[in-house]
Amino acid sequence: MSVTEVSGPPVEADLSDEERAIQATAHRYAREVMRPVGIVLDRMTPEQVIAPDSPYWAARRQYLELGLDLTDAARGLSPVEVARLTYLVHEELGWGDLGLGWGFYGASFPSALAQAMGRADLEQIFTPDRIGCWGITEPDHGSDLLDFERSLSPIEHGGKHSSCVAIRRGERIVIRGQKSAWVSNGSIAKDMSLFCRYDDGTGAPGFGAFLVPLDLPGVRRSPPVRKMGVRSMSDSEIFFDDVEIPASYMVCGPKEYPALLRGILVGANPGMAIFLVGVARAAFEHALAYAKIRVQGGKPIFEHQAIRLKLFDMYRKIQAARALARHVMVTHAGNPSPYFPLAASAKVTGSQFALEVVSTAFEIFGGYAKTEEYPIEKLLRDVRMGTVADGTNDVLSLMAAAQL
Ligand SMILES: Cc1cc2nc3c(=O)[nH]c(=O)nc-3n(C[C@H](O)[C@H](O)[C@H](O)COP(=O)(O)OP(=O)(O)OC[C@H]3O[C@@H](n4cnc5c(N)ncnc54)[C@H](O)[C@@H]3O)c2cc1C
């Protein structure tokens, strides 16, 4: 039994010609490149995924050549226009393959951070074509390190006992310790945006953000992690054995750190939601197509009311998650006072609804859902990551609640 694709991108009334064109490009790339490559990578070992002959590299090259990282497309646009392009493209990337989409997008983190901090000197070094990563969580400190206002725990929890510290020594900074095994792109990244404890020599507690080339002496990586979902994105633990960087690679000190981290989560939360809307949409389309060809009880299961109710439930959750994520992205575009609870609401809602939608698709496929013959088991493994990545939904909700 084969399931045919039923749709293109969502039908939109208010897109400009440019927006429509880039959405169509992203959809074509997602269908023709990400889907097939994502399946191949999903079935490889983590070592094969990042080997020189892996299809990962050609897929990434095409992503950059098509301008889907939006670096060029965004030039000269207003923040709202950039937000609109971003949500259109990222939904398609999520629809194509969540691991590839997240990994490609996250790769530009160091260059984007240099730009956001107004550091033109560092933008020359940490360029968008270099694969980057974000190292914040540590083996013993996950949620604690995302808690930017320390509303859930005292600073000591992620403070003096933290697994990674950057120590100021004159015009150099020495980095010692490690980041968690969940650093996305960790095994292939050339650069890291490192968020960790900062020791300025005075003994005052605090955190800082640093840009760190990962080819420096003293940087070590674990083998890529074997994991359940988003297997096309490669993660590794990264160890720093007294790695030295120039002090100028520090982009944020303790005073501004909470605001920086808050800003990153405010951007990342709806961003994550829109990728997951893409996954949910993919599962919905597969389930709808399957329901129309799978015959039980003498007719296609689509004719059974119980299945129709499930399909509509999936449909409305996708609409709600998409509308909320887009609203948050546009509301916060260029907004100097973003509201964290609004951002968290998009991520918590989007990841929860996406998980429910894919889970319902699993039900509709019945026993076939568990086989590699159909895409649902992979989508379920991928979407499962959404409620934990970039802060668990519980922790984000508690942090948001503290600000209400
Ligand atoms: C797909 C994926 C990609 C990721 N990418 C990156 C990355 O690029 N860089 C990076 O640094 N990290 C990354 N992470 C790590 C991610 O940010 C953490 O997994 C997440 O923040 C949770 O931290 P933890 O795993 O240490 O869990 P813990 O913090 O140990 O939490 C365990 C459980 O306890 C709960 N909990 C924790 N604290 C509290 C509290 N105060 N009150 C109530 N409940 C609490 C949590 O909700 C959770 O259920 C990624 C994770 C995933 C799954």
PDB file of N, CA and C in Angstrom, residues 31-83:
ATOM      1  N   ARG A  31      10.961  18.500   0.204  1.00  0.00           N
ATOM      2  CA  ARG A  31      10.387  17.284  -0.392  1.00  0.00           C
ATOM      3  C   ARG A  31      11.442  16.471  -1.138  1.00  0.00           C
ATOM      4  N   GLU A  32      12.269  17.186  -1.910  1.00  0.00           N
ATOM      5  CA  GLU A  32      13.173  16.461  -2.815  1.00  0.00           C
ATOM      6  C   GLU A  32      14.502  16.092  -2.165  1.00  0.00           C
ATOM      7  N   VAL A  33      14.912  16.862  -1.165  1.00  0.00           N
ATOM      8  CA  VAL A  33      16.223  16.604  -0.544  1.00  0.00           C
ATOM      9  C   VAL A  33      16.066  16.135   0.906  1.00  0.00           C
ATOM     10  N   MET A  34      15.396  16.932   1.721  1.00  0.00           N
ATOM     11  CA  MET A  34      15.385  16.624   3.165  1.00  0.00           C
ATOM     12  C   MET A  34      14.693  15.299   3.474  1.00  0.00           C
ATOM     13  N   ARG A  35      13.536  15.072   2.851  1.00  0.00           N
ATOM     14  CA  ARG A  35      12.800  13.834   3.175  1.00  0.00           C
ATOM     15  C   ARG A  35      13.635  12.592   2.866  1.00  0.00           C
ATOM     16  N   PRO A  36      14.102  12.438   1.604  1.00  0.00           N
ATOM     17  CA  PRO A  36      14.874  11.210   1.329  1.00  0.00           C
ATOM     18  C   PRO A  36      16.180  11.143   2.104  1.00  0.00           C
ATOM     19  N   VAL A  37      16.893  12.260   2.203  1.00  0.00           N
ATOM     20  CA  VAL A  37      18.177  12.229   2.923  1.00  0.00           C
ATOM     21  C   VAL A  37      17.938  11.979   4.410  1.00  0.00           C
ATOM     22  N   GLY A  38      16.886  12.590   4.950  1.00  0.00           N
ATOM     23  CA  GLY A  38      16.577  12.412   6.374  1.00  0.00           C
ATOM     24  C   GLY A  38      16.332  10.946   6.717  1.00  0.00           C
ATOM     25  N   ILE A  39      15.650  10.237   5.819  1.00  0.00           N
ATOM     26  CA  ILE A  39      15.372   8.810   6.072  1.00  0.00           C
ATOM     27  C   ILE A  39      16.668   8.003   6.021  1.00  0.00           C
ATOM     28  N   VAL A  40      17.510   8.310   5.043  1.00  0.00           N
ATOM     29  CA  VAL A  40      18.794   7.587   4.936  1.00  0.00           C
ATOM     30  C   VAL A  40      19.626   7.820   6.201  1.00  0.00           C
ATOM     31  N   LEU A  41      19.727   9.073   6.623  1.00  0.00           N
ATOM     32  CA  LEU A  41      20.552   9.395   7.799  1.00  0.00           C
ATOM     33  C   LEU A  41      19.973   8.758   9.065  1.00  0.00           C
ATOM     34  N   ASP A  42      18.649   8.717   9.144  1.00  0.00           N
ATOM     35  CA  ASP A  42      17.985   8.153  10.326  1.00  0.00           C
ATOM     36  C   ASP A  42      18.380   6.692  10.536  1.00  0.00           C
ATOM     37  N   ARG A  43      18.672   6.009   9.442  1.00  0.00           N
ATOM     38  CA  ARG A  43      18.980   4.569   9.543  1.00  0.00           C
ATOM     39  C   ARG A  43      20.476   4.294   9.611  1.00  0.00           C
ATOM     40  N   MET A  44      21.273   5.337   9.597  1.00  0.00           N
ATOM     41  CA  MET A  44      22.733   5.170   9.694  1.00  0.00           C
ATOM     42  C   MET A  44      23.170   5.193  11.157  1.00  0.00           C
ATOM     43  N   THR A  45      24.407   4.767  11.388  1.00  0.00           N
ATOM     44  CA  THR A  45      24.980   4.959  12.719  1.00  0.00           C
ATOM     45  C   THR A  45      25.346   6.441  12.861  1.00  0.00           C
ATOM     46  N   PRO A  46      25.485   6.932  14.104  1.00  0.00           N
ATOM     47  CA  PRO A  46      25.871   8.342  14.276  1.00  0.00           C
ATOM     48  C   PRO A  46      27.209   8.658  13.602  1.00  0.00           C
ATOM     49  N   GLU A  47      28.098   7.676  13.555  1.00  0.00           N
ATOM     50  CA  GLU A  47      29.398   7.898  12.907  1.00  0.00           C
ATOM     51  C   GLU A  47      29.215   8.050  11.398  1.00  0.00           C
ATOM     52  N   GLN A  48      28.335   7.215  10.816  1.00  0.00           N
ATOM     53  CA  GLN A  48      28.104   7.298   9.365  1.00  0.00           C
ATOM     54  C   GLN A  48      27.446   8.625   8.982  1.00  0.00           C
ATOM     55  N   VAL A  49      26.593   9.140   9.880  1.00  0.00           N
ATOM     56  CA  VAL A  49      25.875  10.392   9.571  1.00  0.00           C
ATOM     57  C   VAL A  49      26.850  11.527   9.281  1.00  0.00           C
ATOM     58  N   ILE A  50      27.983  11.536   9.990  1.00  0.00           N
ATOM     59  CA  ILE A  50      28.913  12.669   9.824  1.00  0.00           C
ATOM     60  C   ILE A  50      30.179  12.279   9.051  1.00  0.00           C
ATOM     61  N   ALA A  51      30.198  11.074   8.474  1.00  0.00           N
ATOM     62  CA  ALA A  51      31.371  10.652   7.692  1.00  0.00           C
ATOM     63  C   ALA A  51      31.480  11.511   6.425  1.00  0.00           C
ATOM     64  N   PRO A  52      32.701  11.635   5.868  1.00  0.00           N
ATOM     65  CA  PRO A  52      32.874  12.508   4.694  1.00  0.00           C
ATOM     66  C   PRO A  52      31.973  12.133   3.518  1.00  0.00           C
ATOM     67  N   ASP A  53      31.616  10.848   3.381  1.00  0.00           N
ATOM     68  CA  ASP A  53      30.777  10.453   2.240  1.00  0.00           C
ATOM     69  C   ASP A  53      29.285  10.443   2.590  1.00  0.00           C
ATOM     70  N   SER A  54      28.915  11.017   3.733  1.00  0.00           N
ATOM     71  CA  SER A  54      27.505  11.038   4.134  1.00  0.00           C
ATOM     72  C   SER A  54      26.724  12.016   3.255  1.00  0.00           C
ATOM     73  N   PRO A  55      25.465  11.688   2.919  1.00  0.00           N
ATOM     74  CA  PRO A  55      24.643  12.636   2.142  1.00  0.00           C
ATOM     75  C   PRO A  55      24.319  13.914   2.915  1.00  0.00           C
ATOM     76  N   TYR A  56      24.649  13.915   4.208  1.00  0.00           N
ATOM     77  CA  TYR A  56      24.424  15.119   5.020  1.00  0.00           C
ATOM     78  C   TYR A  56      25.075  16.344   4.377  1.00  0.00           C
ATOM     79  N   TRP A  57      26.307  16.162   3.884  1.00  0.00           N
ATOM     80  CA  TRP A  57      27.093  17.321   3.444  1.00  0.00           C
ATOM     81  C   TRP A  57      26.517  17.952   2.188  1.00  0.00           C
ATOM     82  N   ALA A  58      26.068  17.113   1.244  1.00  0.00           N
ATOM     83  CA  ALA A  58      25.476  17.685   0.022  1.00  0.00           C
ATOM     84  C   ALA A  58      24.166  18.392   0.363  1.00  0.00           C
ATOM     85  N   ALA A  59      23.407  17.814   1.302  1.00  0.00           N
ATOM     86  CA  ALA A  59      22.133  18.439   1.692  1.00  0.00           C
ATOM     87  C   ALA A  59      22.391  19.814   2.310  1.00  0.00           C
ATOM     88  N   ARG A  60      23.434  19.893   3.137  1.00  0.00           N
ATOM     89  CA  ARG A  60      23.742  21.190   3.759  1.00  0.00           C
ATOM     90  C   ARG A  60      24.208  22.202   2.708  1.00  0.00           C
ATOM     91  N   ARG A  61      25.022  21.726   1.761  1.00  0.00           N
ATOM     92  CA  ARG A  61      25.491  22.626   0.698  1.00  0.00           C
ATOM     93  C   ARG A  61      24.303  23.207  -0.072  1.00  0.00           C
ATOM     94  N   GLN A  62      23.360  22.336  -0.414  1.00  0.00           N
ATOM     95  CA  GLN A  62      22.197  22.805  -1.175  1.00  0.00           C
ATOM     96  C   GLN A  62      21.374  23.809  -0.372  1.00  0.00           C
ATOM     97  N   TYR A  63      21.242  23.541   0.921  1.00  0.00           N
ATOM     98  CA  TYR A  63      20.506  24.458   1.816  1.00  0.00           C
ATOM     99  C   TYR A  63      21.116  25.862   1.740  1.00  0.00           C
ATOM    100  N   LEU A  64      22.452  25.914   1.796  1.00  0.00           N
ATOM    101  CA  LEU A  64      23.124  27.219   1.754  1.00  0.00           C
ATOM    102  C   LEU A  64      23.004  27.837   0.362  1.00  0.00           C
ATOM    103  N   GLU A  65      23.187  27.006  -0.678  1.00  0.00           N
ATOM    104  CA  GLU A  65      23.122  27.534  -2.050  1.00  0.00           C
ATOM    105  C   GLU A  65      21.745  28.110  -2.364  1.00  0.00           C
ATOM    106  N   LEU A  66      20.707  27.499  -1.818  1.00  0.00           N
ATOM    107  CA  LEU A  66      19.344  27.985  -2.074  1.00  0.00           C
ATOM    108  C   LEU A  66      19.003  29.216  -1.228  1.00  0.00           C
ATOM    109  N   GLY A  67      19.907  29.586  -0.337  1.00  0.00           N
ATOM    110  CA  GLY A  67      19.669  30.775   0.492  1.00  0.00           C
ATOM    111  C   GLY A  67      18.680  30.528   1.614  1.00  0.00           C
ATOM    112  N   LEU A  68      18.495  29.247   1.991  1.00  0.00           N
ATOM    113  CA  LEU A  68      17.478  28.953   3.001  1.00  0.00           C
ATOM    114  C   LEU A  68      17.936  29.297   4.414  1.00  0.00           C
ATOM    115  N   ASP A  69      19.223  29.641   4.569  1.00  0.00           N
ATOM    116  CA  ASP A  69      19.645  30.147   5.882  1.00  0.00           C
ATOM    117  C   ASP A  69      19.189  31.600   6.051  1.00  0.00           C
ATOM    118  N   LEU A  70      18.659  32.190   4.990  1.00  0.00           N
ATOM    119  CA  LEU A  70      18.029  33.518   4.994  1.00  0.00           C
ATOM    120  C   LEU A  70      18.997  34.673   5.240  1.00  0.00           C
ATOM    121  N   THR A  71      20.303  34.403   5.293  1.00  0.00           N
ATOM    122  CA  THR A  71      21.260  35.495   5.531  1.00  0.00           C
ATOM    123  C   THR A  71      21.113  36.561   4.446  1.00  0.00           C
ATOM    124  N   ASP A  72      21.102  36.132   3.182  1.00  0.00           N
ATOM    125  CA  ASP A  72      21.005  37.113   2.092  1.00  0.00           C
ATOM    126  C   ASP A  72      19.593  37.666   1.975  1.00  0.00           C
ATOM    127  N   ALA A  73      18.616  36.760   2.068  1.00  0.00           N
ATOM    128  CA  ALA A  73      17.220  37.190   1.877  1.00  0.00           C
ATOM    129  C   ALA A  73      16.817  38.245   2.901  1.00  0.00           C
ATOM    130  N   ALA A  74      17.419  38.168   4.098  1.00  0.00           N
ATOM    131  CA  ALA A  74      16.994  39.066   5.178  1.00  0.00           C
ATOM    132  C   ALA A  74      17.603  40.461   5.069  1.00  0.00           C
ATOM    133  N   ARG A  75      18.633  40.600   4.218  1.00  0.00           N
ATOM    134  CA  ARG A  75      19.311  41.903   4.122  1.00  0.00           C
ATOM    135  C   ARG A  75      18.330  42.986   3.686  1.00  0.00           C
ATOM    136  N   GLY A  76      18.288  44.070   4.454  1.00  0.00           N
ATOM    137  CA  GLY A  76      17.443  45.209   4.078  1.00  0.00           C
ATOM    138  C   GLY A  76      15.979  45.038   4.449  1.00  0.00           C
ATOM    139  N   LEU A  77      15.618  43.907   5.040  1.00  0.00           N
ATOM    140  CA  LEU A  77      14.214  43.718   5.426  1.00  0.00           C
ATOM    141  C   LEU A  77      13.983  44.199   6.858  1.00  0.00           C
ATOM    142  N   SER A  78      12.742  44.518   7.165  1.00  0.00           N
ATOM    143  CA  SER A  78      12.398  44.914   8.537  1.00  0.00           C
ATOM    144  C   SER A  78      12.356  43.655   9.406  1.00  0.00           C
ATOM    145  N   PRO A  79      12.450  43.808  10.747  1.00  0.00           N
ATOM    146  CA  PRO A  79      12.369  42.629  11.622  1.00  0.00           C
ATOM    147  C   PRO A  79      11.101  41.806  11.406  1.00  0.00           C
ATOM    148  N   VAL A  80       9.985  42.472  11.145  1.00  0.00           N
ATOM    149  CA  VAL A  80       8.739  41.717  10.930  1.00  0.00           C
ATOM    150  C   VAL A  80       8.823  40.923   9.628  1.00  0.00           C
ATOM    151  N   GLU A  81       9.407  41.531   8.607  1.00  0.00           N
ATOM    152  CA  GLU A  81       9.546  40.798   7.334  1.00  0.00           C
ATOM    153  C   GLU A  81      10.456  39.582   7.503  1.00  0.00           C
ATOM    154  N   VAL A  82      11.508  39.745   8.295  1.00  0.00           N
ATOM    155  CA  VAL A  82      12.409  38.608   8.541  1.00  0.00           C
ATOM    156  C   VAL A  82      11.665  37.513   9.309  1.00  0.00           C
ATOM    157  N   ALA A  83      10.867  37.922  10.297  1.00  0.00           N
ATOM    158  CA  ALA A  83      10.105  36.929  11.080  1.00  0.00           C
ATOM    159  C   ALA A  83       9.159  36.152  10.171  1.00  0.00           C
TER     160      ALA A  83
END
